[in-house]
Amino acid sequence: MRRIELQEAPLDTAALVKTVGTKEDGAVLTFIGTARRGSMGKSVTHLHYEAYESMAIKELGKIADEACSRWPVSDCVIVHRTGTVGLGEPSVFIGVSTPHRAEGFQALQFIIDTIKKTVPIWKKEFFEDGSMWVSERP
Amino acid sequence: MRRIELQEAPLDTAALVKTVGTKEDGAVLTFIGTARRGSMGKSVTHLHYEAYESMAIKELGKIADEACSRWPVSDCVIVHRTGTVGLGEPSVFIGVSTPHRAEGFQALQFIIDTIKKTVPIWKKEFFEDGSMWVSERP
Amino acid sequence: MKITVKLFASVRDLCGFDEKEIIVPEGITVEEVLKRLTVSFPGLGAKRAALLCAINEEYAPPDAALAEGNVLAVFPPVSGG
Amino acid sequence: MKITVKLFASVRDLCGFDEKEIIVPEGITVEEVLKRLTVSFPGLGAKRAALLCAINEEYAPPDAALAEGNVLAVFPPVSGG
């Protein structure tokens, strides 16, 4: 199963985790990115994610394609939030299933590392006293 | 949150995944081991897990302790099935949350790798025509 | 010829628009469009080295040439995940 | 002195019991108990190199000495996960 989506609604990680895994696989690996309080010594109140949606979906698809070509990935689920994400809430869910765990770890790490490099999505951190795009750190 | 359990009831991975993660963490990593069909060219019908329960809980605790001392792990949840596990069903759930993802990947991999080496739990594979303890492969 | 420029995140905030059609000479490159934008929005200059560009939703290098009707997206380093 | 022997998985299947109290000389080692077991259950011999032992739920090396009331667990390589 392959599923690649951006969504403005909160991520239902409980439902998502159930969609990953087949009877041919021994390993399901998931990564959930969550909004954390600490950043550069300031206290984050919430995040806002903006995406170039059509291009982001294309780039996520390329990443899934490459992961599936390099490792025996059966299920590949990537869902990323857009809009406002509260503290502790998930911003991205990635799930892969593979016959053995070693390849699952590698595929999962490749997917999240590459998302952070190539997918046109931007995070803005909000603090008590202002906000800042993360790529614009002083 | 730390939770280390063996249980005979099926693992509710959807509920378990929701228990991992704090507002101080940016990453939740989970590993779910599942019963897979293929093994050494034969078709598995189901698995059976036996544990030396009291010692297994102690060994799992040592692994969690070491993971938390080597990496900044906030939540550490390890739940392992005992008894009969059907094809595609989860046999073990491991969830960790950490401020950043790199340390989460390392902690998760350490935990599952070490479980497979030191925790007194044994898997028996059942086929159409027999069964075999996995540590006794010919 | 006419192209569409789309801006995102801090680049959009800086320039004050998210999408605009502009008229440019045939065969203009990505780099040349960025230079024109920087004339109008000098704040872009300091960000120039980090900016990323895409033509019709595919990453494009500075010397890529634009064609009639292309959509050129300009944005800062990505920070999703 | 009296100790309890606990067997698991294929070792239990082979020996046909999961727990038994046995009388052994004071200060007997893990290795010596395994030798006695192998006399009763010759099939254990082939597995000997791979067997793992624990005293009171802690892994123990072959030369560890047992004390009155100890629980000695004997089992094959683990295969959980």
Coordinates of C-alpha atoms in Angstrom, one line a residue:
Chain A
M1 CA 0.0 0.0 0.0
R2 CA 1.3 3.4 -0.9
R3 CA -0.2 6.6 0.5
I4 CA 1.2 10.1 0.1
E5 CA -0.8 13.0 1.4
L6 CA -0.7 16.5 2.8
Q7 CA -3.6 17.4 5.1
E8 CA -4.7 20.3 7.2
A9 CA -6.6 18.1 9.6
P10 CA -4.8 16.7 12.7
L11 CA -2.9 13.4 12.0
D12 CA -4.6 10.3 13.4
T13 CA -1.5 8.4 14.1
A14 CA -3.4 5.5 15.7
A15 CA -5.4 4.9 12.5
L16 CA -2.3 5.5 10.3
V17 CA -0.2 2.9 12.1
K18 CA -2.8 0.2 11.5
T19 CA -2.5 0.8 7.7
V20 CA 1.1 -0.3 7.6
G21 CA 2.2 -3.9 7.3
T22 CA 1.5 -7.1 5.3
K23 CA 1.6 -10.8 6.0
E24 CA 4.9 -11.0 4.0
D25 CA 6.6 -8.4 6.3
G26 CA 8.3 -8.9 9.7
A27 CA 8.9 -5.2 10.4
V28 CA 6.9 -2.1 10.6
L29 CA 8.8 1.1 11.3
T30 CA 7.2 4.4 11.9
F31 CA 8.5 7.9 12.4
I32 CA 6.3 10.6 13.8
G33 CA 7.6 14.2 13.9
T34 CA 6.1 16.2 16.7
A35 CA 6.0 19.9 17.6
R36 CA 8.4 20.4 20.5
R37 CA 8.6 23.2 22.9
G38 CA 12.3 23.9 22.9
S39 CA 14.1 25.7 20.1
M40 CA 17.2 27.7 20.3
G41 CA 16.5 28.5 23.9
K42 CA 13.1 29.9 23.3
S43 CA 9.8 28.4 24.2
V44 CA 7.6 27.4 21.2
T45 CA 3.8 27.8 21.6
H46 CA 2.9 26.3 18.3
L47 CA 4.0 25.7 14.7
H48 CA 2.6 26.6 11.3
Y49 CA 3.4 24.5 8.2
E50 CA 3.1 26.0 4.7
A51 CA 3.5 23.8 1.6
Y52 CA 3.9 24.2 -2.1
E53 CA 1.3 21.5 -2.2
S54 CA 1.4 20.2 -5.8
M55 CA 5.2 20.2 -5.9
A56 CA 5.5 18.7 -2.4
I57 CA 3.3 15.8 -3.4
K58 CA 5.6 15.2 -6.4
E59 CA 8.7 15.3 -4.3
L60 CA 7.3 13.0 -1.7
G61 CA 6.4 10.6 -4.5
K62 CA 10.0 10.6 -5.8
I63 CA 11.2 9.9 -2.3
A64 CA 8.8 7.0 -1.9
D65 CA 9.8 5.7 -5.4
E66 CA 13.5 5.8 -4.5
A67 CA 12.9 4.1 -1.1
C68 CA 10.9 1.3 -2.7
S69 CA 13.6 0.8 -5.4
R70 CA 16.5 0.7 -2.9
W71 CA 14.8 -1.5 -0.3
P72 CA 12.1 -4.1 -0.3
V73 CA 9.4 -1.8 1.0
S74 CA 5.9 -3.2 0.8
D75 CA 3.8 -0.4 2.4
C76 CA 4.9 3.2 2.3
V77 CA 2.7 5.8 4.0
I78 CA 3.7 9.5 4.3
V79 CA 1.3 12.1 5.6
H80 CA 2.4 15.6 6.4
R81 CA 0.4 18.3 8.1
T82 CA -0.1 21.8 6.8
G83 CA -1.4 24.7 8.9
T84 CA -1.2 25.2 12.6
V85 CA 0.2 22.3 14.7
G86 CA 0.0 22.6 18.5
L87 CA 2.7 21.6 20.9
G88 CA 3.2 17.8 21.1
E89 CA 1.0 17.2 18.0
P90 CA 2.3 15.2 15.1
S91 CA 3.4 17.1 12.0
V92 CA 4.4 14.1 9.9
F93 CA 3.7 10.4 9.9
I94 CA 6.0 8.0 8.0
G95 CA 5.4 4.3 8.0
V96 CA 7.2 1.5 6.1
S97 CA 6.9 -2.2 6.2
T98 CA 9.7 -4.6 5.1
P99 CA 10.4 -8.3 5.3
H100 CA 13.3 -7.6 7.8
R101 CA 14.0 -4.8 10.2
A102 CA 17.4 -3.7 8.9
E103 CA 16.1 -2.5 5.6
G104 CA 13.1 -0.9 7.3
F105 CA 15.3 1.2 9.5
Q106 CA 17.3 2.3 6.4
A107 CA 14.3 3.1 4.3
L108 CA 12.6 5.1 7.1
Q109 CA 15.8 7.1 7.8
F110 CA 16.3 7.8 4.1
I111 CA 12.7 9.0 3.8
I112 CA 12.7 11.5 6.7
D113 CA 16.2 12.7 6.0
T114 CA 15.3 13.4 2.3
I115 CA 12.0 15.0 3.2
K116 CA 13.9 17.5 5.3
K117 CA 16.1 18.3 2.3
T118 CA 13.9 18.4 -0.8
V119 CA 10.2 18.7 -0.1
P120 CA 8.9 22.2 -0.3
I121 CA 7.3 22.6 3.1
W122 CA 8.3 25.3 5.5
K123 CA 7.9 25.5 9.3
K124 CA 7.2 28.7 11.2
E125 CA 7.8 28.6 14.9
F126 CA 5.6 30.8 17.1
F127 CA 6.8 32.1 20.5
E128 CA 5.1 34.2 23.2
D129 CA 6.7 37.3 21.6
G130 CA 6.8 36.6 17.9
S131 CA 7.5 34.1 15.2
M132 CA 10.2 32.9 12.8
W133 CA 10.5 30.8 9.7
V134 CA 12.8 28.0 10.6
S135 CA 15.0 28.3 7.5
E136 CA 15.6 31.9 8.4
R137 CA 17.4 31.4 11.7
P138 CA 19.7 34.2 12.6
Chain B
M1 CA 6.7 7.4 30.5
R2 CA 8.1 3.9 30.8
R3 CA 6.1 0.8 30.2
I4 CA 7.5 -2.7 29.9
E5 CA 5.2 -5.6 29.6
L6 CA 4.6 -9.1 28.3
Q7 CA 1.0 -9.9 27.4
E8 CA -0.9 -12.8 26.0
A9 CA -3.7 -10.5 24.5
P10 CA -3.2 -9.1 21.0
L11 CA -1.2 -5.9 20.9
D12 CA -3.3 -2.8 20.3
T13 CA -0.6 -0.9 18.3
A14 CA -3.0 2.0 17.6
A15 CA -3.5 2.6 21.3
L16 CA 0.2 2.0 22.1
V17 CA 1.5 4.5 19.6
K18 CA -0.6 7.2 21.2
T19 CA 1.2 6.7 24.5
V20 CA 4.6 7.7 23.1
G21 CA 5.7 11.3 22.9
T22 CA 5.9 14.5 25.0
K23 CA 5.8 18.2 24.3
E24 CA 9.6 18.3 24.8
D25 CA 10.2 15.8 22.0
G26 CA 10.4 16.2 18.2
A27 CA 10.5 12.5 17.3
V28 CA 8.5 9.4 18.0
L29 CA 10.0 6.2 16.6
T30 CA 8.2 2.9 16.7
F31 CA 9.2 -0.6 15.7
I32 CA 6.5 -3.3 15.4
G33 CA 7.6 -6.9 14.8
T34 CA 5.0 -8.8 12.9
A35 CA 4.6 -12.5 12.1
R36 CA 5.5 -13.0 8.5
R37 CA 4.7 -15.8 6.1
G38 CA 8.1 -16.6 4.6
S39 CA 10.8 -18.4 6.5
M40 CA 13.6 -20.5 5.0
G41 CA 11.4 -21.2 2.0
K42 CA 8.5 -22.7 4.0
S43 CA 5.1 -21.0 4.5
V44 CA 4.4 -20.1 8.1
T45 CA 0.8 -20.4 9.4
H46 CA 1.3 -18.8 12.8
L47 CA 3.9 -18.3 15.6
H48 CA 4.0 -19.2 19.2
Y49 CA 6.0 -17.2 21.7
E50 CA 7.2 -18.6 25.0
A51 CA 8.9 -16.4 27.6
Y52 CA 10.7 -16.9 30.9
E53 CA 8.5 -14.1 32.1
S54 CA 10.1 -12.9 35.3
M55 CA 13.6 -12.8 33.8
A56 CA 12.3 -11.4 30.5
I57 CA 10.8 -8.4 32.3
K58 CA 14.1 -7.9 34.1
E59 CA 16.2 -8.1 30.9
L60 CA 13.8 -5.7 29.1
G61 CA 14.2 -3.3 32.0
K62 CA 17.9 -3.4 31.7
I63 CA 17.7 -2.6 28.0
A64 CA 15.3 0.3 28.7
D65 CA 17.7 1.6 31.4
E66 CA 20.7 1.4 29.0
A67 CA 18.8 3.1 26.2
C68 CA 17.7 5.9 28.5
S69 CA 21.3 6.4 29.8
R70 CA 22.9 6.5 26.3
W71 CA 20.3 8.7 24.6
P72 CA 17.8 11.3 25.8
V73 CA 14.8 9.0 25.7
S74 CA 11.7 10.5 27.3
D75 CA 9.1 7.8 26.7
C76 CA 10.1 4.1 26.4
V77 CA 7.4 1.6 25.7
I78 CA 8.1 -2.1 25.1
V79 CA 5.3 -4.7 25.0
H80 CA 5.9 -8.2 23.8
R81 CA 3.3 -10.9 23.0
T82 CA 3.4 -14.4 24.4
G83 CA 1.3 -17.3 23.1
T84 CA -0.1 -17.7 19.6
V85 CA 0.4 -14.9 17.1
G86 CA -1.4 -15.1 13.8
L87 CA 0.2 -14.2 10.4
G88 CA 0.5 -10.4 10.0
E89 CA -0.2 -9.8 13.7
P90 CA 2.3 -7.8 15.8
S91 CA 4.5 -9.7 18.2
V92 CA 6.4 -6.8 19.7
F93 CA 5.8 -3.0 20.0
I94 CA 8.7 -0.7 20.8
G95 CA 8.2 3.1 21.0
V96 CA 10.6 5.8 22.0
S97 CA 10.4 9.5 22.0
T98 CA 13.4 11.9 21.9
P99 CA 14.1 15.6 21.3
H100 CA 15.7 14.9 17.9
R101 CA 15.3 12.0 15.5
A102 CA 18.9 10.8 15.2
E103 CA 19.0 9.7 18.8
G104 CA 15.6 8.1 18.5
F105 CA 16.7 6.0 15.6
Q106 CA 19.8 4.9 17.5
A107 CA 17.8 4.1 20.7
L108 CA 15.1 2.1 18.8
Q109 CA 17.7 0.1 16.9
F110 CA 19.7 -0.6 20.1
I111 CA 16.5 -1.8 21.9
I112 CA 15.3 -4.2 19.2
D113 CA 18.8 -5.6 18.4
T114 CA 19.4 -6.2 22.1
I115 CA 16.0 -7.8 22.7
K116 CA 16.9 -10.3 20.0
K117 CA 20.1 -11.2 21.8
T118 CA 19.4 -11.2 25.5
V119 CA 15.7 -11.4 26.4
P120 CA 14.6 -15.0 27.2
I121 CA 11.7 -15.3 24.8
W122 CA 11.5 -18.0 22.1
K123 CA 9.6 -18.2 18.9
K124 CA 8.2 -21.4 17.4
E125 CA 7.2 -21.3 13.8
F126 CA 4.2 -23.4 12.7
F127 CA 3.9 -24.7 9.1
E128 CA 1.2 -26.8 7.4
D129 CA 3.3 -29.9 8.2
G130 CA 4.9 -29.2 11.5
S131 CA 6.7 -26.7 13.7
M132 CA 10.1 -25.6 14.7
W133 CA 11.7 -23.6 17.5
V134 CA 13.5 -20.8 15.7
S135 CA 16.8 -21.1 17.6
E136 CA 16.9 -24.7 16.5
R137 CA 17.2 -24.2 12.8
P138 CA 18.9 -27.1 11.0
Chain C
M1 CA 6.7 36.3 -22.9
K2 CA 4.6 35.8 -19.8
I3 CA 5.6 33.7 -16.8
T4 CA 4.1 33.2 -13.4
V5 CA 6.2 33.8 -10.3
K6 CA 5.1 32.0 -7.1
L7 CA 6.7 32.9 -3.8
F8 CA 6.6 30.9 -0.5
A9 CA 7.3 31.4 3.2
S10 CA 9.8 34.1 4.1
V11 CA 10.3 35.1 0.5
R12 CA 6.6 35.7 0.1
D13 CA 6.5 37.7 3.3
L14 CA 9.4 39.8 2.2
C15 CA 8.1 40.5 -1.3
G16 CA 4.4 40.9 -0.2
F17 CA 2.8 38.7 -2.9
D18 CA 2.3 35.0 -3.4
E19 CA 1.7 34.8 -7.1
K20 CA 2.2 37.2 -10.0
E21 CA 2.3 37.1 -13.7
I22 CA 5.3 39.0 -15.2
I23 CA 6.5 39.8 -18.7
V24 CA 10.1 38.9 -19.4
P25 CA 12.3 38.5 -22.5
E26 CA 12.3 35.2 -24.3
G27 CA 14.8 32.7 -22.9
I28 CA 15.4 34.5 -19.7
T29 CA 17.1 32.4 -17.0
V30 CA 16.1 31.8 -13.5
E31 CA 19.1 33.8 -12.3
E32 CA 18.0 36.8 -14.3
V33 CA 14.5 36.7 -13.0
L34 CA 15.9 36.6 -9.4
K35 CA 18.1 39.7 -10.2
R36 CA 15.0 41.6 -11.4
L37 CA 13.1 40.6 -8.2
T38 CA 16.1 41.8 -6.1
V39 CA 15.9 45.2 -7.8
S40 CA 12.3 45.5 -6.6
F41 CA 12.8 43.8 -3.3
P42 CA 16.4 44.5 -2.1
G43 CA 15.9 42.4 1.0
L44 CA 16.1 39.4 -1.2
G45 CA 19.8 40.1 -1.9
A46 CA 21.0 38.8 1.5
K47 CA 19.0 35.6 1.0
R48 CA 20.1 35.0 -2.6
A49 CA 22.7 32.3 -1.9
A50 CA 20.1 30.1 -0.1
L51 CA 17.1 30.6 -2.4
L52 CA 15.7 27.6 -4.2
C53 CA 13.8 27.7 -7.5
A54 CA 11.5 25.4 -9.4
I55 CA 10.1 25.6 -12.9
N56 CA 6.7 23.9 -13.2
E57 CA 7.2 22.1 -9.9
E58 CA 10.6 20.7 -10.7
Y59 CA 13.8 22.1 -9.1
A60 CA 15.7 24.2 -11.6
P61 CA 19.3 25.5 -11.5
P62 CA 20.1 29.2 -11.9
D63 CA 21.0 28.9 -15.5
A64 CA 17.8 27.1 -16.5
A65 CA 15.9 29.0 -19.2
L66 CA 12.2 29.8 -18.9
A67 CA 9.6 29.4 -21.6
E68 CA 6.2 31.1 -22.2
G69 CA 3.7 30.1 -19.5
N70 CA 6.2 28.6 -17.1
V71 CA 5.6 28.8 -13.4
L72 CA 8.7 29.8 -11.5
A73 CA 8.6 29.2 -7.8
V74 CA 11.1 30.9 -5.5
F75 CA 11.5 29.8 -1.9
P76 CA 13.9 29.6 1.1
P77 CA 15.5 26.3 2.2
V78 CA 12.8 23.8 3.1
S79 CA 12.1 23.0 6.7
G80 CA 9.3 20.4 6.8
G81 CA 9.2 17.2 8.7
Chain D
M1 CA 21.6 -29.1 48.8
K2 CA 18.4 -28.5 46.8
I3 CA 18.1 -26.4 43.7
T4 CA 15.3 -25.8 41.2
V5 CA 16.0 -26.5 37.5
K6 CA 13.8 -24.7 35.0
L7 CA 13.8 -25.5 31.3
F8 CA 12.4 -23.6 28.3
A9 CA 11.5 -24.0 24.7
S10 CA 13.3 -26.8 22.8
V11 CA 15.3 -27.8 26.0
R12 CA 12.1 -28.4 27.9
D13 CA 10.6 -30.3 24.9
L14 CA 13.7 -32.5 24.8
C15 CA 13.9 -33.2 28.5
G16 CA 10.2 -33.5 29.0
F17 CA 9.8 -31.3 32.1
D18 CA 9.6 -27.6 32.8
E19 CA 10.6 -27.4 36.4
K20 CA 12.2 -29.9 38.9
E21 CA 13.9 -29.8 42.2
I22 CA 17.1 -31.7 42.4
I23 CA 19.6 -32.5 45.1
V24 CA 23.2 -31.6 44.2
P25 CA 26.5 -31.3 46.1
E26 CA 27.3 -28.0 47.8
G27 CA 29.0 -25.5 45.5
I28 CA 28.2 -27.4 42.3
T29 CA 28.8 -25.3 39.1
V30 CA 26.4 -24.6 36.3
E31 CA 28.6 -26.7 34.0
E32 CA 28.4 -29.7 36.3
V33 CA 24.6 -29.5 36.5
L34 CA 24.5 -29.5 32.7
K35 CA 26.7 -32.6 32.6
R36 CA 24.4 -34.4 34.9
L37 CA 21.4 -33.4 32.8
T38 CA 23.2 -34.6 29.7
V39 CA 23.7 -38.0 31.2
S40 CA 19.9 -38.3 31.7
F41 CA 19.0 -36.6 28.4
P42 CA 21.8 -37.4 25.9
G43 CA 20.1 -35.2 23.2
L44 CA 21.3 -32.2 25.2
G45 CA 24.9 -32.9 24.2
A46 CA 24.6 -31.7 20.7
K47 CA 23.0 -28.4 21.9
R48 CA 25.5 -27.9 24.8
A49 CA 27.6 -25.2 23.1
A50 CA 24.6 -23.0 22.4
L51 CA 22.7 -23.4 25.7
L52 CA 22.3 -20.4 28.0
C53 CA 21.9 -20.5 31.7
A54 CA 20.6 -18.1 34.4
I55 CA 20.8 -18.3 38.2
N56 CA 17.9 -16.6 39.9
E57 CA 16.9 -14.8 36.6
E58 CA 20.4 -13.4 35.9
Y59 CA 22.6 -14.9 33.2
A60 CA 25.4 -17.1 34.7
P61 CA 28.6 -18.4 33.1
P62 CA 29.4 -22.1 33.2
D63 CA 31.8 -21.8 36.1
A64 CA 29.3 -20.0 38.4
A65 CA 28.6 -21.9 41.6
L66 CA 25.1 -22.6 42.8
A67 CA 23.8 -22.2 46.3
E68 CA 21.0 -23.8 48.3
G69 CA 17.6 -22.8 46.9
N70 CA 18.9 -21.3 43.7
V71 CA 16.8 -21.4 40.5
L72 CA 18.9 -22.5 37.5
A73 CA 17.2 -21.9 34.2
V74 CA 18.6 -23.6 31.1
F75 CA 17.4 -22.6 27.6
P76 CA 18.4 -22.4 24.0
P77 CA 19.4 -19.1 22.2
V78 CA 16.7 -16.6 22.5
S79 CA 14.5 -15.7 19.5
G80 CA 12.0 -13.1 20.6
G81 CA 11.2 -9.8 18.8

